[in-house]
mmCIF file of C-alpha atoms and ligand atoms in Angstrom:
data_model
loop_
_atom_site.group_PDB
_atom_site.id
_atom_site.type_symbol
_atom_site.label_atom_id
_atom_site.label_comp_id
_atom_site.label_asym_id
_atom_site.label_seq_id
_atom_site.Cartn_x
_atom_site.Cartn_y
_atom_site.Cartn_z
ATOM 1 C CA MET A 182 -40.190 147.951 -147.372
ATOM 2 C CA TYR A 183 -39.163 145.215 -144.947
ATOM 3 C CA ASP A 184 -38.725 145.423 -141.192
ATOM 4 C CA ILE A 185 -35.373 143.529 -141.540
ATOM 5 C CA ILE A 186 -33.189 142.677 -144.339
ATOM 6 C CA ILE A 187 -30.581 139.899 -143.553
ATOM 7 C CA VAL A 188 -27.482 139.686 -145.793
ATOM 8 C CA GLY A 189 -26.318 135.977 -145.964
ATOM 9 C CA ALA A 190 -28.220 132.849 -145.641
ATOM 10 C CA GLY A 191 -25.713 130.901 -143.603
ATOM 11 C CA PRO A 192 -26.622 129.392 -140.194
ATOM 12 C CA ALA A 193 -26.361 132.934 -138.563
ATOM 13 C CA GLY A 194 -28.544 134.617 -141.166
ATOM 14 C CA LEU A 195 -31.210 131.880 -141.200
ATOM 15 C CA THR A 196 -31.224 131.787 -137.329
ATOM 16 C CA ALA A 197 -31.696 135.537 -137.305
ATOM 17 C CA ALA A 198 -34.587 135.014 -139.901
ATOM 18 C CA VAL A 199 -36.267 132.562 -137.639
ATOM 19 C CA TYR A 200 -36.143 134.825 -134.613
ATOM 20 C CA ALA A 201 -37.203 137.859 -136.540
ATOM 21 C CA ARG A 202 -40.198 136.143 -138.059
ATOM 22 C CA ARG A 203 -41.148 134.775 -134.662
ATOM 23 C CA ALA A 204 -41.038 138.390 -133.368
ATOM 24 C CA GLY A 205 -43.535 139.274 -136.176
ATOM 25 C CA LYS A 206 -41.151 141.226 -138.397
ATOM 26 C CA SER A 207 -41.255 141.130 -142.165
ATOM 27 C CA VAL A 208 -37.957 139.536 -143.256
ATOM 28 C CA LEU A 209 -35.948 139.393 -146.549
ATOM 29 C CA VAL A 210 -32.939 137.215 -146.614
ATOM 30 C CA LEU A 211 -30.418 137.844 -149.484
ATOM 31 C CA GLU A 212 -27.895 135.129 -150.333
ATOM 32 C CA LYS A 213 -25.221 135.470 -153.103
ATOM 33 C CA ASP A 214 -24.081 131.932 -153.385
ATOM 34 C CA THR A 215 -25.267 128.834 -151.285
ATOM 35 C CA PHE A 216 -28.172 128.704 -149.008
ATOM 36 C CA GLY A 217 -26.709 127.410 -145.738
ATOM 37 C CA GLY A 218 -23.296 129.053 -146.201
ATOM 38 C CA GLN A 219 -20.062 127.312 -145.113
ATOM 39 C CA VAL A 220 -21.742 124.577 -143.278
ATOM 40 C CA THR A 221 -22.709 123.004 -146.706
ATOM 41 C CA PHE A 222 -19.029 122.268 -147.167
ATOM 42 C CA SER A 223 -19.054 119.875 -144.217
ATOM 43 C CA PRO A 224 -19.938 116.307 -145.386
ATOM 44 C CA ARG A 225 -20.645 115.247 -141.791
ATOM 45 C CA LEU A 226 -21.424 117.106 -138.624
ATOM 46 C CA GLU A 227 -21.262 115.346 -135.273
ATOM 47 C CA ASN A 228 -21.432 118.229 -132.989
ATOM 48 C CA TYR A 229 -24.741 119.843 -133.628
ATOM 49 C CA PRO A 230 -26.973 119.215 -130.577
ATOM 50 C CA GLY A 231 -30.016 117.235 -131.517
ATOM 51 C CA PHE A 232 -28.461 115.395 -134.375
ATOM 52 C CA GLN A 233 -26.057 112.589 -133.719
ATOM 53 C CA GLU A 234 -24.809 112.846 -137.316
ATOM 54 C CA ILE A 235 -26.138 114.998 -140.069
ATOM 55 C CA SER A 236 -24.619 116.326 -143.315
ATOM 56 C CA GLY A 237 -23.982 120.078 -143.710
ATOM 57 C CA ASN A 238 -26.345 120.085 -146.720
ATOM 58 C CA GLU A 239 -29.122 118.461 -144.877
ATOM 59 C CA LEU A 240 -28.752 120.717 -141.833
ATOM 60 C CA ALA A 241 -28.716 123.799 -144.169
ATOM 61 C CA GLN A 242 -31.794 122.593 -146.048
ATOM 62 C CA ARG A 243 -33.675 122.106 -142.705
ATOM 63 C CA MET A 244 -32.611 125.664 -141.545
ATOM 64 C CA LEU A 245 -33.749 127.035 -144.807
ATOM 65 C CA GLU A 246 -37.104 125.247 -144.717
ATOM 66 C CA GLN A 247 -37.627 126.420 -141.106
ATOM 67 C CA ALA A 248 -37.072 129.958 -141.930
ATOM 68 C CA MET A 249 -39.317 129.808 -145.053
ATOM 69 C CA ALA A 250 -42.028 127.973 -143.167
ATOM 70 C CA LEU A 251 -42.157 130.930 -140.782
ATOM 71 C CA GLY A 252 -42.540 133.324 -143.654
ATOM 72 C CA ALA A 253 -39.194 134.648 -144.331
ATOM 73 C CA GLU A 254 -38.610 135.706 -147.931
ATOM 74 C CA ILE A 255 -35.424 134.410 -149.297
ATOM 75 C CA ASP A 256 -33.851 135.532 -152.447
ATOM 76 C CA MET A 257 -30.636 135.292 -154.482
ATOM 77 C CA ASP A 258 -28.600 138.567 -154.763
ATOM 78 C CA THR A 259 -25.104 139.664 -154.100
ATOM 79 C CA VAL A 260 -25.270 142.665 -151.883
ATOM 80 C CA THR A 261 -22.647 145.253 -152.832
ATOM 81 C CA GLU A 262 -23.552 148.117 -150.488
ATOM 82 C CA VAL A 263 -25.763 149.211 -147.642
ATOM 83 C CA LEU A 264 -26.765 152.833 -147.475
ATOM 84 C CA ASP A 265 -27.516 154.169 -144.122
ATOM 85 C CA GLY A 266 -30.358 156.515 -143.192
ATOM 86 C CA GLU A 267 -33.739 156.299 -141.386
ATOM 87 C CA VAL A 268 -34.574 153.670 -143.980
ATOM 88 C CA LYS A 269 -31.692 151.561 -145.070
ATOM 89 C CA THR A 270 -31.168 150.806 -148.727
ATOM 90 C CA VAL A 271 -29.561 147.546 -149.484
ATOM 91 C CA VAL A 272 -27.955 147.629 -152.884
ATOM 92 C CA GLY A 273 -27.545 144.266 -154.710
ATOM 93 C CA GLU A 274 -26.384 143.316 -158.154
ATOM 94 C CA ALA A 275 -29.971 142.392 -159.103
ATOM 95 C CA GLY A 276 -31.944 145.055 -157.240
ATOM 96 C CA ARG A 277 -32.312 147.607 -154.483
ATOM 97 C CA TYR A 278 -34.233 146.830 -151.240
ATOM 98 C CA GLU A 279 -35.392 148.909 -148.366
ATOM 99 C CA ALA A 280 -35.676 148.047 -144.669
ATOM 100 C CA ARG A 281 -35.845 149.586 -141.297
ATOM 101 C CA SER A 282 -32.887 147.482 -140.084
ATOM 102 C CA VAL A 283 -30.225 145.392 -141.770
ATOM 103 C CA ILE A 284 -28.435 142.425 -140.284
ATOM 104 C CA ILE A 285 -25.138 141.530 -141.929
ATOM 105 C CA ALA A 286 -24.525 137.844 -141.505
ATOM 106 C CA ALA A 287 -22.030 137.524 -144.387
ATOM 107 C CA GLY A 288 -19.754 135.071 -142.526
ATOM 108 C CA ALA A 289 -15.999 134.910 -142.658
ATOM 109 C CA ARG A 290 -13.675 133.555 -145.239
ATOM 110 C CA HIS A 291 -10.747 131.256 -144.189
ATOM 111 C CA ARG A 292 -7.500 132.340 -145.684
ATOM 112 C CA ARG A 293 -6.435 129.925 -148.411
ATOM 113 C CA LEU A 294 -2.927 128.882 -149.347
ATOM 114 C CA ASN A 295 -3.819 128.894 -153.062
ATOM 115 C CA LEU A 296 -2.415 125.426 -153.546
ATOM 116 C CA PRO A 297 -3.392 123.346 -156.670
ATOM 117 C CA ARG A 298 -6.808 121.574 -156.089
ATOM 118 C CA GLU A 299 -7.160 123.250 -152.646
ATOM 119 C CA GLU A 300 -10.912 124.072 -153.119
ATOM 120 C CA GLU A 301 -11.659 120.426 -154.159
ATOM 121 C CA PHE A 302 -10.291 119.084 -150.874
ATOM 122 C CA ILE A 303 -11.961 121.447 -148.443
ATOM 123 C CA GLY A 304 -14.172 119.320 -146.247
ATOM 124 C CA ASN A 305 -12.382 116.174 -147.588
ATOM 125 C CA GLY A 306 -8.907 116.438 -146.119
ATOM 126 C CA ILE A 307 -8.514 120.157 -145.680
ATOM 127 C CA SER A 308 -10.195 121.605 -142.565
ATOM 128 C CA PHE A 309 -10.297 124.932 -140.791
ATOM 129 C CA CYS A 310 -11.454 123.775 -137.378
ATOM 130 C CA ALA A 311 -9.940 121.117 -135.131
ATOM 131 C CA VAL A 312 -12.911 121.134 -132.760
ATOM 132 C CA CYS A 313 -15.259 120.560 -135.653
ATOM 133 C CA ASP A 314 -13.241 118.089 -137.774
ATOM 134 C CA GLY A 315 -10.323 116.805 -135.602
ATOM 135 C CA ALA A 316 -12.098 113.473 -134.881
ATOM 136 C CA PHE A 317 -12.117 112.690 -138.633
ATOM 137 C CA TYR A 318 -8.320 112.559 -138.498
ATOM 138 C CA LYS A 319 -8.034 110.152 -135.509
ATOM 139 C CA ASP A 320 -4.797 108.202 -135.563
ATOM 140 C CA GLN A 321 -3.642 109.997 -138.768
ATOM 141 C CA HIS A 322 -0.722 112.286 -139.581
ATOM 142 C CA VAL A 323 -1.948 115.824 -139.913
ATOM 143 C CA ALA A 324 -0.291 119.172 -140.742
ATOM 144 C CA VAL A 325 -1.325 122.469 -139.171
ATOM 145 C CA ILE A 326 -0.429 125.555 -141.190
ATOM 146 C CA GLY A 327 0.538 128.459 -138.952
ATOM 147 C CA GLY A 328 2.328 129.031 -135.640
ATOM 148 C CA GLY A 329 0.263 131.577 -133.906
ATOM 149 C CA ASN A 330 -2.139 131.188 -131.012
ATOM 150 C CA THR A 331 -5.035 129.907 -133.060
ATOM 151 C CA ALA A 332 -2.915 127.285 -134.830
ATOM 152 C CA LEU A 333 -1.206 126.180 -131.676
ATOM 153 C CA GLN A 334 -4.539 125.713 -129.841
ATOM 154 C CA GLU A 335 -5.671 123.502 -132.694
ATOM 155 C CA VAL A 336 -2.330 121.563 -132.330
ATOM 156 C CA VAL A 337 -3.018 120.966 -128.623
ATOM 157 C CA LEU A 338 -6.313 119.409 -129.502
ATOM 158 C CA LEU A 339 -5.047 117.420 -132.524
ATOM 159 C CA ALA A 340 -1.967 116.057 -130.725
ATOM 160 C CA ASP A 341 -4.399 114.138 -128.497
ATOM 161 C CA ILE A 342 -6.309 112.622 -131.290
ATOM 162 C CA CYS A 343 -3.821 112.180 -134.135
ATOM 163 C CA LYS A 344 -0.851 109.986 -134.478
ATOM 164 C CA LYS A 345 1.476 112.871 -135.413
ATOM 165 C CA VAL A 346 1.101 116.574 -136.011
ATOM 166 C CA THR A 347 3.438 118.623 -138.208
ATOM 167 C CA VAL A 348 3.324 122.404 -137.601
ATOM 168 C CA VAL A 349 4.244 124.336 -140.681
ATOM 169 C CA GLN A 350 5.191 127.944 -140.123
ATOM 170 C CA ASN A 351 6.624 130.470 -142.537
ATOM 171 C CA LEU A 352 8.720 132.260 -139.875
ATOM 172 C CA ALA A 353 11.711 130.822 -138.103
ATOM 173 C CA PHE A 354 9.832 130.741 -134.846
ATOM 174 C CA LEU A 355 6.403 130.261 -133.428
ATOM 175 C CA THR A 356 4.451 133.440 -132.607
ATOM 176 C CA GLY A 357 1.967 131.825 -130.294
ATOM 177 C CA GLU A 358 2.036 132.330 -126.407
ATOM 178 C CA GLU A 359 4.840 130.847 -124.454
ATOM 179 C CA LYS A 360 2.426 128.888 -122.373
ATOM 180 C CA LEU A 361 1.066 127.178 -125.381
ATOM 181 C CA ILE A 362 4.497 126.548 -126.792
ATOM 182 C CA GLN A 363 5.577 124.850 -123.482
ATOM 183 C CA LEU A 364 2.416 122.770 -123.461
ATOM 184 C CA LEU A 365 3.346 121.490 -126.886
ATOM 185 C CA GLN A 366 6.829 120.628 -125.733
ATOM 186 C CA SER A 367 5.324 118.126 -123.268
ATOM 187 C CA LYS A 368 3.885 116.191 -126.140
ATOM 188 C CA ASN A 369 6.052 113.753 -128.176
ATOM 189 C CA ASN A 370 4.078 113.489 -131.392
ATOM 190 C CA ILE A 371 4.609 117.020 -132.702
ATOM 191 C CA GLU A 372 7.217 118.037 -135.294
ATOM 192 C CA TYR A 373 7.945 121.565 -136.696
ATOM 193 C CA ILE A 374 8.797 122.829 -140.224
ATOM 194 C CA LEU A 375 9.861 126.356 -139.696
ATOM 195 C CA SER A 376 10.963 129.092 -142.193
ATOM 196 C CA LEU A 377 8.919 127.657 -144.981
ATOM 197 C CA ILE A 378 8.292 130.619 -147.068
ATOM 198 C CA HIS A 379 6.990 129.165 -150.438
ATOM 199 C CA ILE A 380 4.335 126.712 -149.360
HETATM 200 C C1 FAD B 134 -15.360 122.303 -144.154
HETATM 201 C C2 FAD B 134 -16.036 122.923 -142.978
HETATM 202 C C3 FAD B 134 -16.558 122.099 -142.035
HETATM 203 C C4 FAD B 134 -17.187 122.637 -140.868
HETATM 204 N N1 FAD B 134 -17.619 121.764 -139.958
HETATM 205 C C5 FAD B 134 -18.271 122.192 -138.901
HETATM 206 C C6 FAD B 134 -18.880 121.345 -137.937
HETATM 207 O O1 FAD B 134 -18.724 120.113 -137.963
HETATM 208 N N2 FAD B 134 -19.583 121.839 -136.838
HETATM 209 C C7 FAD B 134 -19.743 123.214 -136.695
HETATM 210 O O2 FAD B 134 -20.337 123.651 -135.790
HETATM 211 N N3 FAD B 134 -19.224 124.129 -137.657
HETATM 212 C C8 FAD B 134 -18.577 123.643 -138.673
HETATM 213 N N4 FAD B 134 -18.084 124.499 -139.676
HETATM 214 C C9 FAD B 134 -18.188 125.902 -139.324
HETATM 215 C C10 FAD B 134 -19.563 126.470 -139.773
HETATM 216 O O3 FAD B 134 -19.883 126.170 -141.105
HETATM 217 C C11 FAD B 134 -19.515 127.988 -139.604
HETATM 218 O O4 FAD B 134 -19.281 128.323 -138.282
HETATM 219 C C12 FAD B 134 -20.937 128.611 -140.019
HETATM 220 O O5 FAD B 134 -21.269 128.294 -141.328
HETATM 221 C C13 FAD B 134 -20.835 130.078 -139.825
HETATM 222 O O6 FAD B 134 -22.158 130.640 -140.156
HETATM 223 P P1 FAD B 134 -22.392 132.105 -140.662
HETATM 224 O O7 FAD B 134 -23.842 132.061 -141.045
HETATM 225 O O8 FAD B 134 -21.858 133.026 -139.616
HETATM 226 O O9 FAD B 134 -21.462 132.303 -141.902
HETATM 227 P P2 FAD B 134 -21.368 131.523 -143.344
HETATM 228 O O10 FAD B 134 -21.708 130.099 -143.203
HETATM 229 O O11 FAD B 134 -20.090 131.921 -143.940
HETATM 230 O O12 FAD B 134 -22.587 132.198 -144.202
HETATM 231 C C14 FAD B 134 -22.536 133.465 -144.684
HETATM 232 C C15 FAD B 134 -23.368 133.577 -145.923
HETATM 233 O O13 FAD B 134 -23.376 134.899 -146.395
HETATM 234 C C16 FAD B 134 -23.344 134.875 -147.878
HETATM 235 N N5 FAD B 134 -22.805 136.142 -148.234
HETATM 236 C C17 FAD B 134 -21.503 136.697 -148.042
HETATM 237 N N6 FAD B 134 -21.400 137.878 -148.534
HETATM 238 C C18 FAD B 134 -22.610 138.191 -149.139
HETATM 239 C C19 FAD B 134 -23.058 139.291 -149.941
HETATM 240 N N7 FAD B 134 -22.308 140.247 -150.125
HETATM 241 N N8 FAD B 134 -24.449 139.175 -150.456
HETATM 242 C C20 FAD B 134 -25.250 138.121 -150.182
HETATM 243 N N9 FAD B 134 -24.717 137.019 -149.500
HETATM 244 C C21 FAD B 134 -23.502 137.076 -148.988
HETATM 245 C C22 FAD B 134 -22.289 133.760 -148.060
HETATM 246 O O14 FAD B 134 -22.458 133.332 -149.420
HETATM 247 C C23 FAD B 134 -22.826 132.667 -147.122
HETATM 248 O O15 FAD B 134 -23.767 131.808 -147.581
HETATM 249 C C24 FAD B 134 -17.343 124.031 -140.852
HETATM 250 C C25 FAD B 134 -16.986 124.918 -141.833
HETATM 251 C C26 FAD B 134 -16.232 124.348 -142.903
HETATM 252 C C27 FAD B 134 -15.803 125.301 -144.075
#
């Protein structure tokens, strides 16, 4: 029985493991896929304090090594269920584990468009975060898919970096806040493709 089981060995899960070990807790981290999580998709990070430039893989490796050096147990398993109780039971495809506490750090999934070869280009032309990756598209023409607040905030940022930004929206109108829409109207390098249903 562990003090803490952490589901997911992405940056959040590994950070939790470091803190938990430093607090003297026994820790098991279960990962279903890639140690390091989504950050391993990023070929180059330039916004992680302490590293002027580092690949996602290298950063993930360092996080993993740090957690292991502190004594966290790390294993591969896909967690399918967590049963509550005074002792929590974590059910995986490969085994069952018990802990006093469970931290779910399973991350989030970006919604895909299901385009041909989409997965192949993630991190190499397709991005999900303008703050993270916008600088890689400096002076280029980029498309932002979506017309809600999140997308329009990304457009505001990209319009200052990129040569041109095309906003592609499946509805006939933008659904973001009026204030954001007005802000975008003050920029002259944004074009809109609306009502595009079958992307
Ligand atoms: C292409 C790309 C570029 C990026 N660039 C940057 C950047 O430059 N700078 C920056 O700060 N951020 C960047 N990010 C974002 C950063 O990667 C995420 O913010 C970060 O990875 C989130 O960490 P997390 O641990 O919360 O989740 P995740 O990284 O998603 O990790 C969750 C982990 O949980 C595992 N998991 C999920 N379900 C289960 C289960 N049932 N059982 C076991 N394991 C499970 C997953 O396999 C995964 O490894 C980028 C992301 C992408 C995709």
